[in-house]
mmCIF file of C-alpha atoms in Angstrom:
data_model
loop_
_atom_site.group_PDB
_atom_site.id
_atom_site.type_symbol
_atom_site.label_atom_id
_atom_site.label_comp_id
_atom_site.label_asym_id
_atom_site.label_seq_id
_atom_site.Cartn_x
_atom_site.Cartn_y
_atom_site.Cartn_z
ATOM 1 C CA MET L 1 151.332 31.039 62.790
ATOM 2 C CA SER L 2 151.210 32.220 59.170
ATOM 3 C CA MET L 3 154.519 30.514 58.387
ATOM 4 C CA VAL L 4 153.383 27.247 60.027
ATOM 5 C CA LYS L 5 150.146 27.361 58.058
ATOM 6 C CA ASN L 6 152.036 27.928 54.800
ATOM 7 C CA ILE L 7 154.361 25.011 55.561
ATOM 8 C CA LYS L 8 151.365 22.752 56.260
ATOM 9 C CA ASN L 9 149.749 23.810 52.991
ATOM 10 C CA LEU L 10 153.005 23.173 51.121
ATOM 11 C CA LEU L 11 153.363 19.700 52.643
ATOM 12 C CA LEU L 12 149.749 18.901 51.785
ATOM 13 C CA THR L 13 150.307 20.074 48.186
ATOM 14 C CA VAL L 14 153.441 17.918 47.859
ATOM 15 C CA ALA L 15 151.625 14.885 49.342
ATOM 16 C CA LEU L 16 148.739 15.312 46.925
ATOM 17 C CA ALA L 17 151.124 15.707 44.007
ATOM 18 C CA MET L 18 152.964 12.536 44.999
ATOM 19 C CA ALA L 19 149.672 10.688 45.285
ATOM 20 C CA VAL L 20 148.788 11.777 41.745
ATOM 21 C CA VAL L 21 152.103 10.943 40.062
ATOM 22 C CA THR L 22 152.904 7.742 41.981
ATOM 23 C CA PRO L 23 151.893 4.765 39.826
ATOM 24 C CA ALA L 24 149.765 1.988 41.225
ATOM 25 C CA MET L 25 151.633 -1.015 42.516
ATOM 26 C CA ALA L 26 151.805 -3.670 39.827
ATOM 27 C CA THR L 27 150.966 -7.281 40.576
ATOM 28 C CA ARG L 28 154.077 -9.407 40.930
ATOM 29 C CA ILE L 29 154.414 -13.171 40.630
ATOM 30 C CA SER L 30 155.152 -13.396 44.369
ATOM 31 C CA ASP L 31 151.810 -11.671 45.083
ATOM 32 C CA VAL L 32 149.764 -14.537 43.635
ATOM 33 C CA SER L 33 151.996 -17.595 44.121
ATOM 34 C CA HIS L 34 154.635 -19.225 46.295
ATOM 35 C CA LEU L 35 157.517 -21.617 45.767
ATOM 36 C CA GLN L 36 156.717 -25.289 46.179
ATOM 37 C CA GLY L 37 158.342 -26.395 49.426
ATOM 38 C CA ARG L 38 157.796 -23.093 51.199
ATOM 39 C CA ARG L 39 155.561 -23.966 54.101
ATOM 40 C CA GLN L 40 155.228 -23.719 57.842
ATOM 41 C CA ASN L 41 156.431 -26.581 60.022
ATOM 42 C CA ARG L 42 155.282 -27.393 63.529
ATOM 43 C CA LEU L 43 157.199 -28.754 66.448
ATOM 44 C CA MET L 44 155.601 -30.171 69.564
ATOM 45 C CA GLY L 45 156.374 -31.640 72.943
ATOM 46 C CA TYR L 46 154.948 -32.190 76.425
ATOM 47 C CA GLY L 47 156.344 -30.317 79.379
ATOM 48 C CA LEU L 48 155.761 -29.124 82.910
ATOM 49 C CA VAL L 49 154.736 -25.688 84.124
ATOM 50 C CA ILE L 50 155.813 -24.725 87.626
ATOM 51 C CA GLY L 51 155.263 -21.714 89.863
ATOM 52 C CA LEU L 52 151.463 -21.721 89.752
ATOM 53 C CA GLN L 53 149.594 -20.248 92.714
ATOM 54 C CA GLY L 54 147.504 -23.270 93.632
ATOM 55 C CA THR L 55 145.854 -23.441 90.195
ATOM 56 C CA GLY L 56 147.797 -26.439 88.878
ATOM 57 C CA ASP L 57 146.736 -30.020 88.262
ATOM 58 C CA GLY L 58 147.105 -31.052 91.896
ATOM 59 C CA GLY L 59 148.067 -34.360 93.416
ATOM 60 C CA LYS L 60 144.909 -36.060 92.165
ATOM 61 C CA TYR L 61 146.178 -35.824 88.591
ATOM 62 C CA LEU L 62 148.694 -38.660 88.606
ATOM 63 C CA ALA L 63 150.262 -37.791 85.221
ATOM 64 C CA SER L 64 151.591 -34.465 86.503
ATOM 65 C CA VAL L 65 152.923 -36.026 89.682
ATOM 66 C CA MET L 66 154.747 -38.743 87.716
ATOM 67 C CA GLN L 67 156.270 -36.211 85.306
ATOM 68 C CA LEU L 68 157.421 -34.024 88.186
ATOM 69 C CA GLN L 69 158.918 -37.070 89.899
ATOM 70 C CA ALA L 70 160.713 -38.089 86.675
ATOM 71 C CA MET L 71 162.118 -34.597 86.183
ATOM 72 C CA LEU L 72 163.447 -34.484 89.745
ATOM 73 C CA ALA L 73 165.015 -37.912 89.247
ATOM 74 C CA LYS L 74 167.015 -36.565 86.264
ATOM 75 C CA PHE L 75 168.595 -34.061 88.627
ATOM 76 C CA GLU L 76 169.312 -36.911 91.054
ATOM 77 C CA ILE L 77 166.648 -35.717 93.489
ATOM 78 C CA PRO L 78 164.676 -38.835 94.418
ATOM 79 C CA VAL L 79 161.254 -37.861 95.749
ATOM 80 C CA PRO L 80 158.489 -40.409 96.449
ATOM 81 C CA ALA L 81 155.275 -39.825 94.524
ATOM 82 C CA ALA L 82 153.311 -39.860 97.793
ATOM 83 C CA SER L 83 155.136 -36.739 98.984
ATOM 84 C CA LEU L 84 153.992 -34.884 95.857
ATOM 85 C CA ALA L 85 150.316 -35.760 96.346
ATOM 86 C CA GLU L 86 149.336 -32.281 97.499
ATOM 87 C CA THR L 87 151.371 -30.401 94.932
ATOM 88 C CA LYS L 88 149.129 -27.846 93.188
ATOM 89 C CA ASN L 89 151.681 -25.482 91.716
ATOM 90 C CA VAL L 90 152.550 -27.618 88.663
ATOM 91 C CA ALA L 91 150.667 -28.532 85.475
ATOM 92 C CA ILE L 92 151.388 -30.810 82.561
ATOM 93 C CA VAL L 93 151.110 -28.990 79.204
ATOM 94 C CA MET L 94 151.427 -29.489 75.472
ATOM 95 C CA VAL L 95 153.962 -27.173 73.843
ATOM 96 C CA GLU L 96 153.786 -26.219 70.154
ATOM 97 C CA ALA L 97 155.957 -24.020 67.955
ATOM 98 C CA THR L 98 155.171 -22.915 64.389
ATOM 99 C CA LEU L 99 158.302 -22.331 62.326
ATOM 100 C CA PRO L 100 158.448 -19.582 59.670
ATOM 101 C CA GLU L 101 157.629 -20.673 56.124
ATOM 102 C CA ASN L 102 161.117 -19.699 54.908
ATOM 103 C CA GLY L 103 162.826 -21.957 57.444
ATOM 104 C CA VAL L 104 165.035 -21.269 60.468
ATOM 105 C CA ARG L 105 168.651 -21.686 61.493
ATOM 106 C CA GLU L 106 170.244 -23.113 64.610
ATOM 107 C CA GLY L 107 170.119 -20.502 67.357
ATOM 108 C CA ASP L 108 167.016 -18.726 66.046
ATOM 109 C CA ARG L 109 164.218 -18.154 68.562
ATOM 110 C CA VAL L 110 160.485 -18.608 67.949
ATOM 111 C CA ASP L 111 157.330 -18.224 70.025
ATOM 112 C CA VAL L 112 155.707 -21.282 71.580
ATOM 113 C CA ARG L 113 152.102 -21.924 72.557
ATOM 114 C CA VAL L 114 151.432 -23.714 75.838
ATOM 115 C CA SER L 115 148.134 -25.487 76.589
ATOM 116 C CA SER L 116 147.106 -27.397 79.679
ATOM 117 C CA THR L 117 146.287 -31.056 79.155
ATOM 118 C CA GLY L 118 145.299 -31.820 82.738
ATOM 119 C CA VAL L 119 142.896 -30.324 85.260
ATOM 120 C CA ALA L 120 144.762 -27.072 85.910
ATOM 121 C CA LYS L 121 142.524 -24.020 86.416
ATOM 122 C CA SER L 122 145.041 -21.422 85.270
ATOM 123 C CA LEU L 123 148.575 -21.130 83.887
ATOM 124 C CA GLN L 124 148.905 -17.494 84.877
ATOM 125 C CA GLY L 125 152.243 -16.734 86.492
ATOM 126 C CA GLY L 126 153.673 -20.118 85.512
ATOM 127 C CA GLN L 127 157.095 -20.945 84.178
ATOM 128 C CA LEU L 128 157.602 -23.553 81.471
ATOM 129 C CA VAL L 129 160.406 -25.936 82.417
ATOM 130 C CA MET L 130 162.906 -26.615 79.624
ATOM 131 C CA THR L 131 161.038 -28.830 77.149
ATOM 132 C CA PRO L 132 162.406 -30.621 74.037
ATOM 133 C CA LEU L 133 160.369 -30.046 70.860
ATOM 134 C CA GLN L 134 160.258 -32.647 68.114
ATOM 135 C CA GLY L 135 159.028 -32.822 64.510
ATOM 136 C CA PRO L 136 156.238 -34.955 63.003
ATOM 137 C CA GLY L 137 158.255 -38.175 63.245
ATOM 138 C CA LEU L 138 159.033 -37.590 66.951
ATOM 139 C CA ASP L 139 162.502 -38.989 66.295
ATOM 140 C CA ARG L 140 164.625 -35.876 66.655
ATOM 141 C CA VAL L 141 164.799 -32.832 68.920
ATOM 142 C CA PHE L 142 164.757 -29.625 66.879
ATOM 143 C CA ALA L 143 164.369 -27.050 69.661
ATOM 144 C CA LEU L 144 164.293 -26.502 73.410
ATOM 145 C CA ALA L 145 161.516 -24.367 74.895
ATOM 146 C CA GLY L 146 161.082 -22.705 78.259
ATOM 147 C CA GLY L 147 160.305 -19.438 80.003
ATOM 148 C CA PRO L 148 157.501 -17.404 81.605
ATOM 149 C CA ILE L 149 153.996 -17.901 80.272
ATOM 150 C CA ARG L 150 151.869 -14.974 79.148
ATOM 151 C CA LEU L 151 148.104 -15.342 78.744
ATOM 152 C CA LEU L 152 146.737 -13.989 75.473
ATOM 153 C CA ASP L 153 143.118 -13.982 76.618
ATOM 154 C CA PRO L 154 142.188 -13.460 80.290
ATOM 155 C CA LYS L 155 139.147 -15.653 79.721
ATOM 156 C CA MET L 156 141.306 -18.535 78.452
ATOM 157 C CA LYS L 157 143.517 -19.137 81.457
ATOM 158 C CA THR L 158 144.620 -22.652 80.502
ATOM 159 C CA SER L 159 146.622 -21.600 77.429
ATOM 160 C CA GLY L 160 149.221 -18.952 76.709
ATOM 161 C CA VAL L 161 152.484 -18.211 74.954
ATOM 162 C CA VAL L 162 156.157 -17.984 75.795
ATOM 163 C CA VAL L 163 157.476 -15.177 73.612
ATOM 164 C CA GLN L 164 160.694 -16.226 71.849
ATOM 165 C CA GLY L 165 160.584 -19.213 74.170
ATOM 166 C CA ALA L 166 162.059 -21.860 71.854
ATOM 167 C CA THR L 167 165.702 -21.909 70.745
ATOM 168 C CA MET L 168 166.426 -23.921 67.592
ATOM 169 C CA GLU L 169 168.983 -26.682 68.069
ATOM 170 C CA ALA L 170 168.996 -27.661 64.379
ATOM 171 C CA ASP L 171 168.458 -26.052 60.988
ATOM 172 C CA VAL L 172 165.148 -26.400 59.198
ATOM 173 C CA ILE L 173 165.878 -25.416 55.599
ATOM 174 C CA HIS L 174 163.518 -25.815 52.657
ATOM 175 C CA ASN L 175 164.871 -27.029 49.331
ATOM 176 C CA TYR L 176 163.026 -25.353 46.470
ATOM 177 C CA ILE L 177 165.227 -26.663 43.639
ATOM 178 C CA SER L 178 164.772 -30.211 42.334
ATOM 179 C CA ASP L 179 167.543 -32.538 41.145
ATOM 180 C CA GLN L 180 166.692 -31.457 37.586
ATOM 181 C CA TRP L 181 167.320 -27.771 38.485
ATOM 182 C CA GLU L 182 163.641 -26.942 38.363
ATOM 183 C CA ILE L 183 161.453 -24.871 40.662
ATOM 184 C CA THR L 184 157.664 -24.902 40.832
ATOM 185 C CA LEU L 185 155.529 -21.848 41.457
ATOM 186 C CA VAL L 186 152.220 -22.744 43.112
ATOM 187 C CA LEU L 187 149.361 -20.310 42.581
ATOM 188 C CA GLU L 188 147.354 -19.424 45.671
ATOM 189 C CA ASP L 189 143.918 -21.032 45.672
ATOM 190 C CA VAL L 190 142.092 -17.730 45.229
ATOM 191 C CA HIS L 191 144.114 -16.987 42.060
ATOM 192 C CA ALA L 192 144.509 -20.480 40.599
ATOM 193 C CA SER L 193 143.314 -20.654 36.979
ATOM 194 C CA HIS L 194 144.610 -21.926 33.638
ATOM 195 C CA ALA L 195 144.515 -18.382 32.279
ATOM 196 C CA LEU L 196 146.726 -16.939 35.000
ATOM 197 C CA ALA L 197 149.118 -19.914 34.950
ATOM 198 C CA SER L 198 149.563 -19.483 31.182
ATOM 199 C CA VAL L 199 150.102 -15.729 31.540
ATOM 200 C CA MET L 200 152.652 -16.337 34.305
ATOM 201 C CA ALA L 201 154.637 -18.792 32.161
ATOM 202 C CA GLN L 202 154.547 -16.409 29.198
ATOM 203 C CA MET L 203 155.740 -13.426 31.263
ATOM 204 C CA ILE L 204 158.614 -15.469 32.729
ATOM 205 C CA ASN L 205 159.694 -16.628 29.269
ATOM 206 C CA GLU L 206 159.601 -13.072 27.950
ATOM 207 C CA SER L 207 161.622 -11.795 30.908
ATOM 208 C CA VAL L 208 164.592 -14.052 30.025
ATOM 209 C CA SER L 209 164.349 -13.751 26.244
ATOM 210 C CA GLU L 210 166.172 -11.534 23.794
ATOM 211 C CA VAL L 211 164.412 -9.566 21.079
ATOM 212 C CA GLY L 212 163.345 -11.955 18.346
ATOM 213 C CA GLN L 213 164.374 -15.039 20.307
ATOM 214 C CA MET L 214 161.912 -16.606 22.758
ATOM 215 C CA ARG L 215 163.326 -18.853 25.477
ATOM 216 C CA ARG L 216 160.823 -21.267 26.956
ATOM 217 C CA ILE L 217 162.060 -22.088 30.453
ATOM 218 C CA ALA L 218 158.586 -21.933 32.080
ATOM 219 C CA ARG L 219 155.511 -24.012 31.360
ATOM 220 C CA ALA L 220 152.060 -24.115 32.927
ATOM 221 C CA MET L 221 151.415 -27.670 34.109
ATOM 222 C CA ASP L 222 147.830 -26.998 35.210
ATOM 223 C CA ALA L 223 145.716 -24.268 36.779
ATOM 224 C CA LYS L 224 147.873 -24.197 39.913
ATOM 225 C CA ASN L 225 151.462 -25.091 39.011
ATOM 226 C CA VAL L 226 154.076 -23.436 36.800
ATOM 227 C CA VAL L 227 157.387 -25.304 36.419
ATOM 228 C CA ILE L 228 160.553 -23.308 35.639
ATOM 229 C CA SER L 229 163.882 -24.748 34.488
ATOM 230 C CA ILE L 230 166.792 -22.737 35.872
ATOM 231 C CA PRO L 231 169.123 -21.813 32.975
ATOM 232 C CA VAL L 232 172.663 -23.177 33.156
ATOM 233 C CA GLU L 233 174.163 -19.695 33.401
ATOM 234 C CA GLU L 234 171.952 -18.897 36.436
ATOM 235 C CA ARG L 235 172.704 -21.983 38.504
ATOM 236 C CA GLY L 236 175.740 -20.396 40.138
ATOM 237 C CA ASP L 237 173.444 -17.868 41.838
ATOM 238 C CA ALA L 238 170.025 -19.524 41.815
ATOM 239 C CA SER L 239 168.695 -17.371 44.659
ATOM 240 C CA ASP L 240 169.195 -14.197 42.635
ATOM 241 C CA PHE L 241 167.432 -15.801 39.666
ATOM 242 C CA ILE L 242 164.491 -16.908 41.818
ATOM 243 C CA GLY L 243 164.249 -13.415 43.305
ATOM 244 C CA ARG L 244 164.028 -11.845 39.841
ATOM 245 C CA ILE L 245 161.362 -14.326 38.804
ATOM 246 C CA GLU L 246 159.276 -13.591 41.905
ATOM 247 C CA ASN L 247 159.515 -9.848 41.218
ATOM 248 C CA THR L 248 158.386 -10.200 37.604
ATOM 249 C CA GLU L 249 155.304 -8.077 36.980
ATOM 250 C CA LEU L 250 152.168 -9.783 35.696
ATOM 251 C CA LEU L 251 149.602 -8.653 33.185
ATOM 252 C CA MET L 252 146.602 -10.005 35.063
ATOM 253 C CA PRO L 253 143.775 -11.627 33.058
ATOM 254 C CA PRO L 254 140.201 -10.394 33.561
ATOM 255 C CA SER L 255 139.039 -11.066 37.103
ATOM 256 C CA GLU L 256 137.104 -14.255 37.680
ATOM 257 C CA ALA L 257 133.501 -14.173 38.827
ATOM 258 C CA ARG L 258 133.903 -15.379 42.404
ATOM 259 C CA ILE L 259 131.960 -15.579 45.667
ATOM 260 C CA VAL L 260 133.903 -16.168 48.881
ATOM 261 C CA ILE L 261 131.897 -17.190 51.954
ATOM 262 C CA ASN L 262 133.391 -17.325 55.427
ATOM 263 C CA ARG L 263 130.993 -19.340 57.583
ATOM 264 C CA LYS L 264 132.795 -18.562 60.837
ATOM 265 C CA SER L 265 132.618 -14.782 60.482
ATOM 266 C CA GLY L 266 129.389 -14.772 58.446
ATOM 267 C CA THR L 267 130.859 -12.622 55.681
ATOM 268 C CA ILE L 268 130.346 -12.777 51.913
ATOM 269 C CA ALA L 269 132.699 -11.229 49.333
ATOM 270 C CA ILE L 270 131.318 -10.961 45.783
ATOM 271 C CA SER L 271 133.072 -9.744 42.630
ATOM 272 C CA ASP L 272 131.210 -7.469 40.215
ATOM 273 C CA ALA L 273 131.157 -10.141 37.515
ATOM 274 C CA VAL L 274 128.899 -12.528 39.480
ATOM 275 C CA GLU L 275 125.378 -12.675 38.059
ATOM 276 C CA ILE L 276 122.223 -14.669 38.825
ATOM 277 C CA GLY L 277 119.611 -16.043 36.491
ATOM 278 C CA PRO L 278 115.812 -15.899 36.858
ATOM 279 C CA ALA L 279 114.728 -17.518 40.131
ATOM 280 C CA VAL L 280 112.115 -17.358 42.871
ATOM 281 C CA ILE L 281 113.276 -18.027 46.424
ATOM 282 C CA SER L 282 111.149 -18.592 49.508
ATOM 283 C CA HIS L 283 113.085 -18.657 52.766
ATOM 284 C CA ASN L 284 111.629 -18.453 56.277
ATOM 285 C CA GLY L 285 108.460 -16.686 55.138
ATOM 286 C CA MET L 286 110.370 -14.295 52.886
ATOM 287 C CA SER L 287 110.148 -14.122 49.094
ATOM 288 C CA ILE L 288 112.835 -13.031 46.658
ATOM 289 C CA MET L 289 112.328 -12.858 42.901
ATOM 290 C CA THR L 290 114.783 -12.180 40.089
ATOM 291 C CA THR L 291 113.156 -11.299 36.753
ATOM 292 C CA THR L 292 114.492 -11.173 33.208
ATOM 293 C CA PRO L 293 113.675 -8.677 31.810
ATOM 294 C CA PRO L 294 112.239 -6.547 34.633
ATOM 295 C CA VAL L 295 108.444 -6.275 34.662
ATOM 296 C CA ILE L 296 107.070 -2.936 33.420
ATOM 297 C CA PRO L 297 104.161 -1.832 35.631
ATOM 298 C CA THR L 298 100.764 -1.692 33.875
ATOM 299 C CA ALA L 299 97.192 -1.076 34.969
ATOM 300 C CA ASP L 300 96.538 -4.824 34.940
ATOM 301 C CA GLN L 301 99.863 -5.676 36.604
ATOM 302 C CA PRO L 302 100.892 -2.803 38.885
ATOM 303 C CA ALA L 303 104.201 -2.804 40.750
ATOM 304 C CA THR L 304 103.853 -3.931 44.366
ATOM 305 C CA LYS L 305 106.132 -3.549 47.323
ATOM 306 C CA GLU L 306 105.849 -5.409 50.602
ATOM 307 C CA ASN L 307 108.085 -5.438 53.642
ATOM 308 C CA PHE L 308 108.520 -9.206 53.513
ATOM 309 C CA ALA L 309 109.323 -9.379 49.798
ATOM 310 C CA THR L 310 111.762 -7.817 47.378
ATOM 311 C CA GLY L 311 112.408 -7.976 43.665
ATOM 312 C CA ILE L 312 115.794 -7.972 41.930
ATOM 313 C CA ALA L 313 115.602 -6.738 38.357
ATOM 314 C CA ALA L 314 118.252 -7.186 35.701
ATOM 315 C CA PRO L 315 119.566 -4.098 33.922
ATOM 316 C CA ARG L 316 117.884 -3.397 30.569
ATOM 317 C CA GLU L 317 121.021 -4.219 28.601
ATOM 318 C CA LYS L 318 121.605 -7.555 30.392
ATOM 319 C CA LYS L 319 119.714 -10.803 30.742
ATOM 320 C CA THR L 320 120.775 -11.498 34.314
ATOM 321 C CA ALA L 321 120.810 -9.618 37.612
ATOM 322 C CA ARG L 322 123.863 -9.110 39.799
ATOM 323 C CA LEU L 323 124.263 -11.223 42.904
ATOM 324 C CA LYS L 324 125.550 -8.301 44.959
ATOM 325 C CA ASP L 325 122.247 -6.464 44.290
ATOM 326 C CA LEU L 326 120.389 -9.430 45.762
ATOM 327 C CA VAL L 327 122.630 -9.474 48.833
ATOM 328 C CA GLU L 328 122.187 -5.714 49.302
ATOM 329 C CA ALA L 329 118.403 -6.127 49.106
ATOM 330 C CA LEU L 330 118.511 -8.909 51.694
ATOM 331 C CA ASN L 331 120.591 -6.705 53.975
ATOM 332 C CA GLN L 332 117.964 -3.950 53.658
ATOM 333 C CA LEU L 333 115.385 -6.478 54.825
ATOM 334 C CA ASN L 334 117.604 -7.215 57.847
ATOM 335 C CA VAL L 335 118.016 -10.844 56.805
ATOM 336 C CA PRO L 336 120.613 -12.556 59.064
ATOM 337 C CA SER L 337 123.955 -13.319 57.428
ATOM 338 C CA LYS L 338 123.456 -17.043 58.082
ATOM 339 C CA ASP L 339 120.262 -16.997 56.008
ATOM 340 C CA ILE L 340 121.920 -14.979 53.236
ATOM 341 C CA ILE L 341 124.713 -17.557 53.042
ATOM 342 C CA GLU L 342 122.141 -20.374 52.770
ATOM 343 C CA ILE L 343 120.295 -18.538 49.988
ATOM 344 C CA VAL L 344 123.494 -17.936 48.009
ATOM 345 C CA GLU L 345 124.563 -21.571 48.383
ATOM 346 C CA ASN L 346 121.137 -22.827 47.280
ATOM 347 C CA LEU L 347 121.191 -20.572 44.210
ATOM 348 C CA HIS L 348 124.640 -21.894 43.346
ATOM 349 C CA GLN L 349 123.471 -25.499 43.679
ATOM 350 C CA LEU L 350 120.584 -24.723 41.300
ATOM 351 C CA GLY L 351 123.048 -23.408 38.724
ATOM 352 C CA LYS L 352 121.595 -19.890 38.875
ATOM 353 C CA ILE L 353 124.881 -18.191 39.791
ATOM 354 C CA SER L 354 127.507 -17.527 37.136
ATOM 355 C CA GLY L 355 130.584 -17.618 39.295
ATOM 356 C CA LYS L 356 132.909 -19.790 41.376
ATOM 357 C CA LEU L 357 131.857 -20.398 44.973
ATOM 358 C CA VAL L 358 134.611 -20.637 47.608
ATOM 359 C CA VAL L 359 133.496 -21.612 51.116
ATOM 360 C CA MET L 360 135.810 -21.134 54.102
ATOM 361 C CA GLU L 361 134.850 -22.862 57.337
#
């Protein structure tokens, strides 16, 4: 037992030492941007699910009966539509596949999502019949999908997935390099700024330059795009060059004052730099005041505190209060997140918030 305890203590000491000496991960260009042209593509098609236990569309849904009849005809099995009138083990579905953002090759397999488009009650236990999947133009088959359906949510019985159910029949390759041997780095929306784009271009230029000789292969076009010309000597192995550029470490500019609101989840993320100016807010019988500078209690004007009101005072050394202090005070008053979001948005519309507001639906 003593030896085991000593070993545990030694491992803990080593882990703590490693935690102390290991440097923090630096921000790389690939952490805040992506190559123009790198994106997800979607394929879609309409197919037939068979093998349902009486939960399909049924004979009353003519579209399913006609599709089943057409499929049987392709296998030279002529069946009158009238004889399929009571069929309840089939369902017509929409099939979608989302391709990886880096592209796929012929023979690769991807997941597909299957959703009922008819009156089927459940797709549980069903089998997707081989279905061709096409791109946006619907003029070419890129993949064939089929296989057993698995429900992701027991409460949502009319949709599910076929894991690795689509096999690519064609390549989908993204071209990141233009005819002029240029690539464009696109900053993610949450990081897009002229300051960061300029820093990114400068760091790229420094990474390919010799001492005393600055090469300018990168330029910031705007707050979101940085264009890079691939040097002649790198064009024989452009992928290696792009990889080195993406791994270039960035000296990040000071963080931007930003508020991110997610309406669906009711969450608010606020950076420390966000401040609010003097304002008085009345919302659903509740009062909120921000004062600059904070009022010093006197005999004629004593400090008051009520359950339905709160005050947000600015620090002595500043002229404005912090927005996160206001949100914390509202949370202490048990104000619903929906109301807090409305208050923050109204303050922003009044110009009382010194920060960028990003709203996600």
